[in-house]
PDB file of C-alpha atoms in Angstrom:
ATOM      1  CA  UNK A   1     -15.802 -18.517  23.038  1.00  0.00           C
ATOM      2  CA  UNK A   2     -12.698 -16.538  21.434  1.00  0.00           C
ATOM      3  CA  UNK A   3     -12.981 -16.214  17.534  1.00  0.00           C
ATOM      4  CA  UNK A   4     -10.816 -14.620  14.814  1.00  0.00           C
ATOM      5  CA  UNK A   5     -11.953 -14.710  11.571  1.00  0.00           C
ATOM      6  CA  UNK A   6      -9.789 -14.858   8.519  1.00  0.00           C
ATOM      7  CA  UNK A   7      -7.438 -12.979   7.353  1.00  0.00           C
ATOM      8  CA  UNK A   8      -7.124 -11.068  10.531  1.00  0.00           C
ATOM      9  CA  UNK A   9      -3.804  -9.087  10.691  1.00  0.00           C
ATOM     10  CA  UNK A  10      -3.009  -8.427  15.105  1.00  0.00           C
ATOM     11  CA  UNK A  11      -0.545  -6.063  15.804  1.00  0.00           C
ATOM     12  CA  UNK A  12       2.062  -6.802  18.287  1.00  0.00           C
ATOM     13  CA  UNK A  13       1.250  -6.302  22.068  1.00  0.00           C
ATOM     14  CA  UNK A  14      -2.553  -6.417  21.162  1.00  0.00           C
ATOM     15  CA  UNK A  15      -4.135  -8.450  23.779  1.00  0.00           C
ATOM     16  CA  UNK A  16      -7.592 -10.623  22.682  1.00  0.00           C
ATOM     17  CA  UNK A  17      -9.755 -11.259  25.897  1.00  0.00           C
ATOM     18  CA  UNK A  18     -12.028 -13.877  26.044  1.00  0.00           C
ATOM     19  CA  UNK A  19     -14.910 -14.117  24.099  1.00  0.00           C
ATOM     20  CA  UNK A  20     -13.913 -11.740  21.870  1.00  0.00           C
ATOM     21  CA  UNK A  21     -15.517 -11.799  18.455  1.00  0.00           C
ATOM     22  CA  UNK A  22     -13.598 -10.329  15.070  1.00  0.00           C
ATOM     23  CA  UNK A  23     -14.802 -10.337  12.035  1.00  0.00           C
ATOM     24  CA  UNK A  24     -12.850 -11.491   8.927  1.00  0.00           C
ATOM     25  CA  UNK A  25     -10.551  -9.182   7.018  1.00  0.00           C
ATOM     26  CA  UNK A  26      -9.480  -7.174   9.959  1.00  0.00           C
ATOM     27  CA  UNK A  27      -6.835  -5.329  11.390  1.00  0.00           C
ATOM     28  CA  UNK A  28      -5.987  -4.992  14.995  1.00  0.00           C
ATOM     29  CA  UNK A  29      -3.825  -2.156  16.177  1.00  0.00           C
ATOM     30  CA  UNK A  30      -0.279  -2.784  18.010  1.00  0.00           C
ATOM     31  CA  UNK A  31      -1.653  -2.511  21.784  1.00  0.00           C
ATOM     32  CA  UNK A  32      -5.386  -3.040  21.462  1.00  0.00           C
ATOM     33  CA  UNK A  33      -7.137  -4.646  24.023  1.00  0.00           C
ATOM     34  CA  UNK A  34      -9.732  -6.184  22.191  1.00  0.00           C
ATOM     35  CA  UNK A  35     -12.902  -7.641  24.190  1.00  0.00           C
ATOM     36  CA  UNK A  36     -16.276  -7.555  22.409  1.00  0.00           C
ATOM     37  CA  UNK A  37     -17.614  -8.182  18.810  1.00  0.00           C
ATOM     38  CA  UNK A  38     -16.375  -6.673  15.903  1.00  0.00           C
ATOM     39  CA  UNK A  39     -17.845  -6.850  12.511  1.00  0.00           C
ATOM     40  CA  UNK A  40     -16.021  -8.354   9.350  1.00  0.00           C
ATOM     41  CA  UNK A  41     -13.465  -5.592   7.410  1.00  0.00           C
ATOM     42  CA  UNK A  42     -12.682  -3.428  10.409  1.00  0.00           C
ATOM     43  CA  UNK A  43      -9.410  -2.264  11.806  1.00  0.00           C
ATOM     44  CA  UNK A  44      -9.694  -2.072  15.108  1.00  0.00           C
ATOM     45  CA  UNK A  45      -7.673  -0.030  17.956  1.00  0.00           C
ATOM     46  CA  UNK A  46      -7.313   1.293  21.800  1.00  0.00           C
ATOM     47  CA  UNK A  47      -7.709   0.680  24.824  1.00  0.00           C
ATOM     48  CA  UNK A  48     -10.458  -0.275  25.340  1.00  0.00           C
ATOM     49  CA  UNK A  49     -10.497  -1.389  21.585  1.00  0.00           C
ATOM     50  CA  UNK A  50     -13.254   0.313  19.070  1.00  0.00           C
ATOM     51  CA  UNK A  51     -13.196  -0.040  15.421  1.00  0.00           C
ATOM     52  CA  UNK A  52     -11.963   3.382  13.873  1.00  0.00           C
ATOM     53  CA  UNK A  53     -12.821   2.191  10.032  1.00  0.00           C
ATOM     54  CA  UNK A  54     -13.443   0.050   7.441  1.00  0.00           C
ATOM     55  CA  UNK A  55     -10.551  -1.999   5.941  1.00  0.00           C
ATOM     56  CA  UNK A  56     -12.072   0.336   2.437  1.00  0.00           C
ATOM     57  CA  UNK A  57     -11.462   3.810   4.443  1.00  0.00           C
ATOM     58  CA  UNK A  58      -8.028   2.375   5.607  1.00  0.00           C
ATOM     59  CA  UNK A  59      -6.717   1.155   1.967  1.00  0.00           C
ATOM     60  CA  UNK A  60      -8.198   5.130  -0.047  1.00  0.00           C
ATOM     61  CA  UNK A  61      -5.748   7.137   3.556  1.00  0.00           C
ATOM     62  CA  UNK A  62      -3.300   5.084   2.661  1.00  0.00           C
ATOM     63  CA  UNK A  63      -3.430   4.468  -0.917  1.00  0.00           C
ATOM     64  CA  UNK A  64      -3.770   9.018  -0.706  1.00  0.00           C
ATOM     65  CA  UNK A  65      -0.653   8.736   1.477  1.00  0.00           C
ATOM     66  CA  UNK A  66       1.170   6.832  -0.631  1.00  0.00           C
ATOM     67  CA  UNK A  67       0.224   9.205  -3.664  1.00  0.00           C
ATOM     68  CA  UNK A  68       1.586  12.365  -1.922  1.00  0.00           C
ATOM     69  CA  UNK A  69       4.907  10.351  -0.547  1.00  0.00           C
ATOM     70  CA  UNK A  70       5.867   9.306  -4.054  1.00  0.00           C
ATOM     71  CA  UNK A  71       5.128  12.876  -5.509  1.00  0.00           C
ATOM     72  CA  UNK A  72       6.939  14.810  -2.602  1.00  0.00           C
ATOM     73  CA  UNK A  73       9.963  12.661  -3.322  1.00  0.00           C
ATOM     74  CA  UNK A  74       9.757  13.331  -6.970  1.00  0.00           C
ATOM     75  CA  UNK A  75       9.626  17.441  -6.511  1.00  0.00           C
ATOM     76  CA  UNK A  76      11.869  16.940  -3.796  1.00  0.00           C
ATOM     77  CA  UNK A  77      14.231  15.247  -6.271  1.00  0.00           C
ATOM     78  CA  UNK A  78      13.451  17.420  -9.538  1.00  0.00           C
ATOM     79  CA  UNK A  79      14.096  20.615  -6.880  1.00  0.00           C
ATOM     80  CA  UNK A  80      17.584  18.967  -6.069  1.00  0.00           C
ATOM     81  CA  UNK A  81      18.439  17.757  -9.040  1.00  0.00           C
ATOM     82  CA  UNK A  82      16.997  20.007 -12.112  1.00  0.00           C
ATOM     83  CA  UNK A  83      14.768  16.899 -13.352  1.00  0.00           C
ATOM     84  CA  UNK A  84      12.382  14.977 -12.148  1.00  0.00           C
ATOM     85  CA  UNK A  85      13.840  10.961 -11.525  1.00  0.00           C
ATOM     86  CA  UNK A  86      13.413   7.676 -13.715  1.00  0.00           C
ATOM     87  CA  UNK A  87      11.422   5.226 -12.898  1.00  0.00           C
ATOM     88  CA  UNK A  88      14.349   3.831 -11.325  1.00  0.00           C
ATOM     89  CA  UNK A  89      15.414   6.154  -9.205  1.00  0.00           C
ATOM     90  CA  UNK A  90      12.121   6.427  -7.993  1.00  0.00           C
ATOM     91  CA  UNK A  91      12.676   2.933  -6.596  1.00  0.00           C
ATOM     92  CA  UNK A  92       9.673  -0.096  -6.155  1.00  0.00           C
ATOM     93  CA  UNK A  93       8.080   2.021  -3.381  1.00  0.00           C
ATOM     94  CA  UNK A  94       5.999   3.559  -5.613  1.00  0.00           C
ATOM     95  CA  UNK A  95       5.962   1.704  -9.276  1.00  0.00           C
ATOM     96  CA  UNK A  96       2.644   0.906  -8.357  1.00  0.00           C
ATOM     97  CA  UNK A  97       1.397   3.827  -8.871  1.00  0.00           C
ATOM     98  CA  UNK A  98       2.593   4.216 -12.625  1.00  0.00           C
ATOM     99  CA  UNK A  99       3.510   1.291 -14.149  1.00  0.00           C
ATOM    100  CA  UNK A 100       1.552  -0.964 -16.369  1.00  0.00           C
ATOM    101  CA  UNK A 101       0.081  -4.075 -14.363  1.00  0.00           C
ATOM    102  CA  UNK A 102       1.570  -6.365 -16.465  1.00  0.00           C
ATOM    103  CA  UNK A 103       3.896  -9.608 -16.386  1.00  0.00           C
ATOM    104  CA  UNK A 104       5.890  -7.696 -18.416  1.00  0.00           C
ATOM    105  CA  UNK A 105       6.995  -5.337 -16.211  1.00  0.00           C
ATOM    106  CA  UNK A 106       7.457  -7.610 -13.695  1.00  0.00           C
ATOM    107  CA  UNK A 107      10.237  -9.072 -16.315  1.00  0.00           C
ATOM    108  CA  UNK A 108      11.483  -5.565 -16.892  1.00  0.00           C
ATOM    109  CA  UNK A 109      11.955  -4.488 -12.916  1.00  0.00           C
ATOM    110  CA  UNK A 110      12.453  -7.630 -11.485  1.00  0.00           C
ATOM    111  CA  UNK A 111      13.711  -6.174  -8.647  1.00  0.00           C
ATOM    112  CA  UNK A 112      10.974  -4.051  -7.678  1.00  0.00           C
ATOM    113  CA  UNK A 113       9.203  -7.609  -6.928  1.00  0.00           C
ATOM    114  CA  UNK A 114      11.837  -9.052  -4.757  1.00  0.00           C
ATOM    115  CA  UNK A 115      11.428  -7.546  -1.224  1.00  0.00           C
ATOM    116  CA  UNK A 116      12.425  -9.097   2.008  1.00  0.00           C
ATOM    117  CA  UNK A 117      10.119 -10.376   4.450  1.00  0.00           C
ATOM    118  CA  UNK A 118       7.043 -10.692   1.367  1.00  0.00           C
ATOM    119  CA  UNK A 119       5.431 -13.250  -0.524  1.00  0.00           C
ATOM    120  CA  UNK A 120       6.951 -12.191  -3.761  1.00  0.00           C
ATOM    121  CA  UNK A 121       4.890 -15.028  -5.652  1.00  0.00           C
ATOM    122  CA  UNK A 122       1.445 -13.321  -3.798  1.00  0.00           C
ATOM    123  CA  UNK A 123       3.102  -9.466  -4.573  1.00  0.00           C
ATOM    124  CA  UNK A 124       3.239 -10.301  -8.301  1.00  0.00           C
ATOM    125  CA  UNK A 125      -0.232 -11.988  -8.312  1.00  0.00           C
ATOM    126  CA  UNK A 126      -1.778  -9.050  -6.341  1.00  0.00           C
ATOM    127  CA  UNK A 127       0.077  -6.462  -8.885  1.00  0.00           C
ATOM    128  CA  UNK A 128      -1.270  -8.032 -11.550  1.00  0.00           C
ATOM    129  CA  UNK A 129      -4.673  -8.241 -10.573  1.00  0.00           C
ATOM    130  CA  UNK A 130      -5.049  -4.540  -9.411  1.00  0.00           C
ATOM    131  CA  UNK A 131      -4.509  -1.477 -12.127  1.00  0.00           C
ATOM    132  CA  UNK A 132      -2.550   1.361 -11.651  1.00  0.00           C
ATOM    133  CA  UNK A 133      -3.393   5.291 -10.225  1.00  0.00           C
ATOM    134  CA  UNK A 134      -2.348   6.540 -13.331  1.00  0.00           C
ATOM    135  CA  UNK A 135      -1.940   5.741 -17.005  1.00  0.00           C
ATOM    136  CA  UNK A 136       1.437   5.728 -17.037  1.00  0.00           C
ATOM    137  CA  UNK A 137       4.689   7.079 -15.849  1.00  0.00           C
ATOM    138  CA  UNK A 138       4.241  10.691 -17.371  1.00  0.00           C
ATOM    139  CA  UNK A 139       0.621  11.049 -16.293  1.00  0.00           C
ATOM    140  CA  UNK A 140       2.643  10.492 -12.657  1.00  0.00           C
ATOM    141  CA  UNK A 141       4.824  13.447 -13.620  1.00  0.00           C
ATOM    142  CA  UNK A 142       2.206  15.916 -14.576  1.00  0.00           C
ATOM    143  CA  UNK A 143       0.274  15.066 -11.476  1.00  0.00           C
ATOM    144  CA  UNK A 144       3.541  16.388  -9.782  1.00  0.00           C
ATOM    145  CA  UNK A 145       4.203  18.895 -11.712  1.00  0.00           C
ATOM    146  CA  UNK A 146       0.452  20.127 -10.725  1.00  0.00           C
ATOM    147  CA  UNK A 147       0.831  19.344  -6.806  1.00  0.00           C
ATOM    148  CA  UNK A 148       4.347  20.942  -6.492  1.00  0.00           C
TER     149      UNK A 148
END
């Protein structure tokens, strides 16, 4: 018997064989051919598929990822520009990162909670329920300032 557990994210073209067994909070790569038990909190990929990490080593790459995105753009900007950007120019990509976790900043940059194609009801409950990489907007900037 086929089961997917929940909360299972499958990327497109992945192909589940039968009696395939994965585990809940899971991600399946685009193209995976996925035959085989898998244990809860993987993310799983290839061809055959294997799991290449936990769903906890896949958030800390990307959450690291994100980190160096949003300061490249800032030294990027500050190198272009003479100073490094507002919180608005650096856009909702990364206001994670920085701002307070709080409802209201969700009334201050209401548009940094209104994406297409997202839950923006679930966004604003998951930003307020997490706490941000640093203390605050100009703890951001030093950390730039230091990795530039």
């Amino acid at each position: 018997m086929t089961w997917i557990g929940d909360n299972v994210f499958i990327g497109m073209n992945a192909t589940i064989l039968m009696g395939a067994h994965i585990g809940d909070n899971s991600i399946v790569g685009a193209g995976a051919v996925v035959g085989g038990k898998y244990p809860d909190n993987s993310v799983i990929a290839g061809n055959p598929a294997s799991v290449i990490c936990t769903i906890e080593e896949f958030s800390a790459k990307r959450k690291s990822k994100e980190l160096d995105k949003a300061a490249l753009y800032a030294n990027i900007w500050k190198m272009k520009y003479g100073e490094y950007p507002s919180i608005s120019q650096m856009g909702n990509a990364f206001s994670w990162l920085y701002l307070p976790h709080t409802q209201e900043t969700i009334e201050q940059y209401p548009n940094f909670f209104k994406l297409s194609g997202v839950d923006n009801q679930q966004l604003k409950k998951d930003f307020l329920a997490t706490k941000p990489e640093f203390e605050n907007f100009e703890s951001f900037l030093e950390y730039c300032e230091n990795s530039g």
